[in-house]
Amino acid sequence: MVEQPAKGRHRAGLDAVYLAASLPQSTTGTLYDLGTGVGTAAFCAAHRLPDIKAVGVEIDPVTAALARKALSLPENGSFADRVSILEANLTARGSIRHESGLGSSIADHVIMNPPYYDSSRFRVTPKSDRAQAHALDERGIEPWIKTAKDLLKDGGTLSVIFRADGLEDLLDPMQRRFGAIDIVPIRPTANAPATRIIVRAVAASKAPLRILPGFTLHEEAGGTFTRQATAVMRDSMGLGLINR
């Protein structure tokens, strides 16, 4: 269970749930959730995967405080001792990140649900608190990918959920730092183009890229969720992906 801001800030949605579901059931070790917000993806991952410790990284003190508050709820008692929230600017230069607790080669896994939009290419809400969650700055996605690679041990995994038409933006910085890249399309319905993608990769790997079958959300446009989507949302089911 998460605590959501009443208004004025980004509210967590299902993308964070799908992101957590992309982690294989065998996942162990230390996981960092970059841009955790109120902690949704980190909480879902820790709930489903009993052998991980999760660190949610958030720059906004208000949403970070909500995430910490939610860890005290009885409903989260089964994993609360394995989750912590770190306030830090994950896009700062290396020395600042390291001093804030985002050290080099300390993570086995990194997940992230970054802002979808480039502020130089898309119009975003003028409300500054919400804009920070919705739009990347002029540097785009690269600082997020760079920080993920710095955090990860060689062989560690990165999982990102992003808009489908932003795939090229993701792959450019990833290909210099990651291999074994798997692309998982997320489609509204079986016959619709993907609107979201989950991209998974392995730090310092040289294995080739693959496009996997993907994940369908609804039986028909505006209709009921598919059996798989329902199992992910209600039963903490994973997407059935495995590590390479």
Tab-separated table of C-alpha atoms in Angstrom:
chain	number	residue	atom	x	y	z
A	1	MET	CA	0.000	0.000	0.000
A	2	VAL	CA	1.281	3.478	-0.857
A	3	GLU	CA	0.488	6.977	0.383
A	4	GLN	CA	-0.418	9.295	-2.509
A	5	PRO	CA	-0.185	13.106	-2.588
A	6	ALA	CA	-3.605	14.734	-2.537
A	7	LYS	CA	-2.870	17.152	-5.403
A	8	GLY	CA	-0.167	19.158	-7.130
A	9	ARG	CA	2.258	16.261	-7.579
A	10	HIS	CA	2.524	13.230	-9.816
A	11	ARG	CA	0.446	10.276	-8.609
A	12	ALA	CA	1.749	6.759	-9.099
A	13	GLY	CA	0.074	4.593	-11.716
A	14	LEU	CA	0.170	1.074	-13.078
A	15	ASP	CA	3.433	1.553	-14.971
A	16	ALA	CA	5.346	1.142	-11.704
A	17	VAL	CA	3.484	-2.130	-11.056
A	18	TYR	CA	4.375	-3.489	-14.515
A	19	LEU	CA	7.990	-2.424	-13.999
A	20	ALA	CA	8.253	-4.393	-10.755
A	21	ALA	CA	6.573	-7.371	-12.444
A	22	SER	CA	9.334	-7.449	-15.066
A	23	LEU	CA	11.841	-8.695	-12.487
A	24	PRO	CA	12.318	-12.482	-12.695
A	25	GLN	CA	11.065	-14.523	-9.745
A	26	SER	CA	14.642	-15.623	-9.059
A	27	THR	CA	15.838	-12.047	-8.401
A	28	THR	CA	17.980	-11.636	-5.283
A	29	GLY	CA	20.342	-9.033	-3.869
A	30	THR	CA	20.145	-5.244	-3.641
A	31	LEU	CA	17.789	-3.317	-5.903
A	32	TYR	CA	17.693	0.454	-6.470
A	33	ASP	CA	14.485	2.076	-7.741
A	34	LEU	CA	15.502	5.387	-9.347
A	35	GLY	CA	12.867	8.099	-9.164
A	36	THR	CA	10.805	5.978	-6.801
A	37	GLY	CA	8.197	8.670	-6.063
A	38	VAL	CA	5.943	7.291	-3.311
A	39	GLY	CA	7.706	3.932	-3.564
A	40	THR	CA	5.252	1.953	-5.701
A	41	ALA	CA	7.715	-0.088	-7.788
A	42	ALA	CA	10.087	-0.689	-4.881
A	43	PHE	CA	7.212	-1.839	-2.656
A	44	CYS	CA	5.778	-4.150	-5.325
A	45	ALA	CA	9.193	-5.677	-5.980
A	46	ALA	CA	9.921	-6.256	-2.290
A	47	HIS	CA	6.459	-7.746	-1.727
A	48	ARG	CA	6.854	-10.270	-4.546
A	49	LEU	CA	10.566	-11.040	-4.168
A	50	PRO	CA	11.448	-12.044	-0.584
A	51	ASP	CA	15.199	-12.238	-1.218
A	52	ILE	CA	15.816	-8.623	-2.227
A	53	LYS	CA	16.543	-5.439	-0.333
A	54	ALA	CA	15.217	-2.335	-2.094
A	55	VAL	CA	16.351	1.283	-1.959
A	56	GLY	CA	13.982	3.872	-3.409
A	57	VAL	CA	15.788	6.995	-4.635
A	58	GLU	CA	13.753	10.207	-4.796
A	59	ILE	CA	14.683	13.896	-5.149
A	60	ASP	CA	11.349	15.339	-3.951
A	61	PRO	CA	11.226	15.451	-0.137
A	62	VAL	CA	7.414	15.468	-0.037
A	63	THR	CA	6.952	12.239	-1.970
A	64	ALA	CA	9.964	10.675	-0.235
A	65	ALA	CA	8.300	11.413	3.106
A	66	LEU	CA	5.096	9.757	1.879
A	67	ALA	CA	7.067	6.657	0.904
A	68	ARG	CA	8.666	6.471	4.358
A	69	LYS	CA	5.285	6.972	6.015
A	70	ALA	CA	3.797	4.113	4.004
A	71	LEU	CA	6.511	1.752	5.248
A	72	SER	CA	5.003	2.066	8.720
A	73	LEU	CA	1.601	0.820	7.573
A	74	PRO	CA	0.654	-2.665	8.811
A	75	GLU	CA	-0.185	-3.714	5.242
A	76	ASN	CA	3.486	-3.267	4.325
A	77	GLY	CA	4.871	-5.056	7.348
A	78	SER	CA	5.985	-8.132	5.417
A	79	PHE	CA	8.661	-6.188	3.545
A	80	ALA	CA	9.127	-2.852	5.354
A	81	ASP	CA	12.388	-3.919	6.963
A	82	ARG	CA	13.836	-4.631	3.512
A	83	VAL	CA	13.004	-1.235	1.950
A	84	SER	CA	14.595	2.156	2.569
A	85	ILE	CA	14.127	5.573	0.955
A	86	LEU	CA	17.104	7.729	-0.028
A	87	GLU	CA	16.689	11.417	-0.901
A	88	ALA	CA	19.212	12.189	-3.621
A	89	ASN	CA	19.594	13.871	-6.993
A	90	LEU	CA	20.309	10.907	-9.230
A	91	THR	CA	21.223	13.129	-12.200
A	92	ALA	CA	23.906	15.090	-10.321
A	93	ARG	CA	27.554	14.661	-11.242
A	94	GLY	CA	29.349	11.612	-9.895
A	95	SER	CA	31.032	13.054	-6.820
A	96	ILE	CA	27.747	14.537	-5.562
A	97	ARG	CA	25.864	11.296	-6.206
A	98	HIS	CA	28.495	9.274	-4.382
A	99	GLU	CA	28.431	11.572	-1.359
A	100	SER	CA	24.625	11.264	-1.207
A	101	GLY	CA	24.812	7.472	-0.997
A	102	LEU	CA	24.633	6.506	-4.670
A	103	GLY	CA	28.000	4.794	-4.821
A	104	SER	CA	29.655	2.817	-7.607
A	105	SER	CA	29.045	-0.922	-8.063
A	106	ILE	CA	26.716	-1.291	-5.066
A	107	ALA	CA	23.561	-2.594	-6.800
A	108	ASP	CA	22.648	-5.970	-8.214
A	109	HIS	CA	19.596	-4.528	-9.973
A	110	VAL	CA	18.284	-1.103	-10.936
A	111	ILE	CA	14.725	-0.335	-11.998
A	112	MET	CA	13.340	3.001	-13.100
A	113	ASN	CA	10.166	4.655	-14.308
A	114	PRO	CA	11.694	7.949	-15.467
A	115	PRO	CA	9.779	10.991	-16.695
A	116	TYR	CA	8.496	10.112	-20.153
A	117	TYR	CA	8.874	13.449	-21.886
A	118	ASP	CA	11.788	15.586	-23.003
A	119	SER	CA	11.008	19.158	-21.918
A	120	SER	CA	12.693	20.498	-25.070
A	121	ARG	CA	10.316	18.506	-27.335
A	122	PHE	CA	7.027	18.212	-25.413
A	123	ARG	CA	4.825	20.734	-23.659
A	124	VAL	CA	4.428	19.760	-19.996
A	125	THR	CA	2.386	21.059	-17.094
A	126	PRO	CA	3.676	24.411	-15.821
A	127	LYS	CA	3.300	23.264	-12.206
A	128	SER	CA	6.923	22.727	-11.203
A	129	ASP	CA	6.429	19.817	-8.775
A	130	ARG	CA	4.472	17.795	-11.302
A	131	ALA	CA	6.675	18.820	-14.235
A	132	GLN	CA	9.705	17.328	-12.507
A	133	ALA	CA	8.001	13.939	-12.502
A	134	HIS	CA	6.666	14.211	-16.064
A	135	ALA	CA	9.566	15.716	-18.020
A	136	LEU	CA	13.270	15.032	-18.383
A	137	ASP	CA	15.529	18.055	-18.407
A	138	GLU	CA	17.498	19.193	-21.446
A	139	ARG	CA	19.966	16.307	-21.001
A	140	GLY	CA	17.271	13.734	-21.714
A	141	ILE	CA	17.449	10.169	-20.415
A	142	GLU	CA	21.240	9.812	-20.523
A	143	PRO	CA	21.945	10.944	-16.907
A	144	TRP	CA	19.538	8.276	-15.649
A	145	ILE	CA	21.234	5.555	-17.706
A	146	LYS	CA	24.677	6.786	-16.653
A	147	THR	CA	23.747	6.658	-12.969
A	148	ALA	CA	22.241	3.177	-13.350
A	149	LYS	CA	25.455	1.893	-14.925
A	150	ASP	CA	27.565	3.493	-12.176
A	151	LEU	CA	25.408	1.913	-9.457
A	152	LEU	CA	25.420	-1.570	-10.959
A	153	LYS	CA	27.996	-4.269	-10.501
A	154	ASP	CA	29.165	-5.828	-13.756
A	155	GLY	CA	26.505	-8.356	-14.707
A	156	GLY	CA	23.828	-6.471	-12.801
A	157	THR	CA	20.493	-5.795	-14.483
A	158	LEU	CA	18.621	-2.650	-15.473
A	159	SER	CA	14.866	-2.539	-16.137
A	160	VAL	CA	13.187	0.602	-17.520
A	161	ILE	CA	9.583	1.357	-18.458
A	162	PHE	CA	9.203	4.110	-21.037
A	163	ARG	CA	6.968	5.311	-23.858
A	164	ALA	CA	7.276	3.165	-26.980
A	165	ASP	CA	8.152	6.025	-29.306
A	166	GLY	CA	11.084	6.860	-27.005
A	167	LEU	CA	12.879	3.569	-27.694
A	168	GLU	CA	15.614	5.215	-29.750
A	169	ASP	CA	16.230	7.727	-26.947
A	170	LEU	CA	16.775	4.823	-24.536
A	171	LEU	CA	18.913	2.631	-26.746
A	172	ASP	CA	21.454	5.278	-27.688
A	173	PRO	CA	22.951	5.751	-24.178
A	174	MET	CA	22.335	2.126	-23.174
A	175	GLN	CA	24.292	0.568	-26.039
A	176	ARG	CA	27.511	2.148	-24.819
A	177	ARG	CA	27.067	0.715	-21.333
A	178	PHE	CA	24.805	-2.349	-21.504
A	179	GLY	CA	24.247	-5.514	-23.508
A	180	ALA	CA	21.743	-8.396	-23.511
A	181	ILE	CA	19.051	-5.777	-24.155
A	182	ASP	CA	15.519	-7.220	-24.165
A	183	ILE	CA	12.585	-5.125	-25.407
A	184	VAL	CA	9.130	-6.042	-24.070
A	185	PRO	CA	6.277	-4.176	-25.849
A	186	ILE	CA	3.197	-3.264	-23.804
A	187	ARG	CA	0.061	-2.987	-25.944
A	188	PRO	CA	-3.361	-1.623	-24.930
A	189	THR	CA	-4.993	-4.509	-26.856
A	190	ALA	CA	-3.646	-7.470	-28.805
A	191	ASN	CA	-3.926	-5.750	-32.208
A	192	ALA	CA	-2.875	-2.253	-31.122
A	193	PRO	CA	0.604	-0.768	-31.457
A	194	ALA	CA	2.633	-0.738	-28.258
A	195	THR	CA	2.343	2.468	-26.249
A	196	ARG	CA	4.854	1.489	-23.556
A	197	ILE	CA	7.976	-0.645	-23.519
A	198	ILE	CA	9.948	-2.351	-20.818
A	199	VAL	CA	13.636	-2.487	-21.690
A	200	ARG	CA	15.874	-4.838	-19.715
A	201	ALA	CA	19.656	-4.970	-20.020
A	202	VAL	CA	22.796	-6.328	-18.361
A	203	ALA	CA	25.695	-4.093	-17.340
A	204	ALA	CA	28.909	-4.708	-19.285
A	205	SER	CA	27.351	-7.550	-21.317
A	206	LYS	CA	28.131	-8.066	-25.011
A	207	ALA	CA	25.082	-10.267	-25.740
A	208	PRO	CA	22.808	-9.156	-28.612
A	209	LEU	CA	19.486	-7.332	-28.451
A	210	ARG	CA	16.191	-9.261	-28.526
A	211	ILE	CA	12.534	-8.268	-28.972
A	212	LEU	CA	10.304	-10.416	-26.742
A	213	PRO	CA	6.606	-11.299	-27.289
A	214	GLY	CA	5.213	-8.533	-25.098
A	215	PHE	CA	2.297	-7.921	-22.766
A	216	THR	CA	-1.341	-7.006	-23.514
A	217	LEU	CA	-3.385	-4.949	-21.060
A	218	HIS	CA	-7.021	-5.153	-22.240
A	219	GLU	CA	-9.218	-7.685	-23.998
A	220	GLU	CA	-10.617	-4.864	-26.148
A	221	ALA	CA	-10.292	-1.085	-26.276
A	222	GLY	CA	-11.665	0.356	-23.050
A	223	GLY	CA	-12.636	-3.128	-21.898
A	224	THR	CA	-11.651	-5.485	-19.142
A	225	PHE	CA	-8.044	-6.249	-18.306
A	226	THR	CA	-6.553	-9.456	-19.679
A	227	ARG	CA	-6.068	-12.409	-17.360
A	228	GLN	CA	-2.309	-11.739	-17.251
A	229	ALA	CA	-2.743	-8.039	-16.490
A	230	THR	CA	-5.213	-8.855	-13.721
A	231	ALA	CA	-2.828	-11.383	-12.199
A	232	VAL	CA	-0.028	-8.799	-12.173
A	233	MET	CA	-2.196	-6.138	-10.534
A	234	ARG	CA	-4.147	-8.249	-8.033
A	235	ASP	CA	-2.051	-11.344	-7.378
A	236	SER	CA	1.516	-9.954	-7.505
A	237	MET	CA	2.287	-12.129	-10.513
A	238	GLY	CA	5.451	-11.467	-12.494
A	239	LEU	CA	5.625	-11.201	-16.269
A	240	GLY	CA	7.456	-14.507	-16.477
A	241	LEU	CA	10.693	-13.020	-17.784
A	242	ILE	CA	14.017	-14.674	-17.044
A	243	ASN	CA	17.554	-13.326	-16.867
A	244	ARG	CA	20.016	-14.113	-19.605
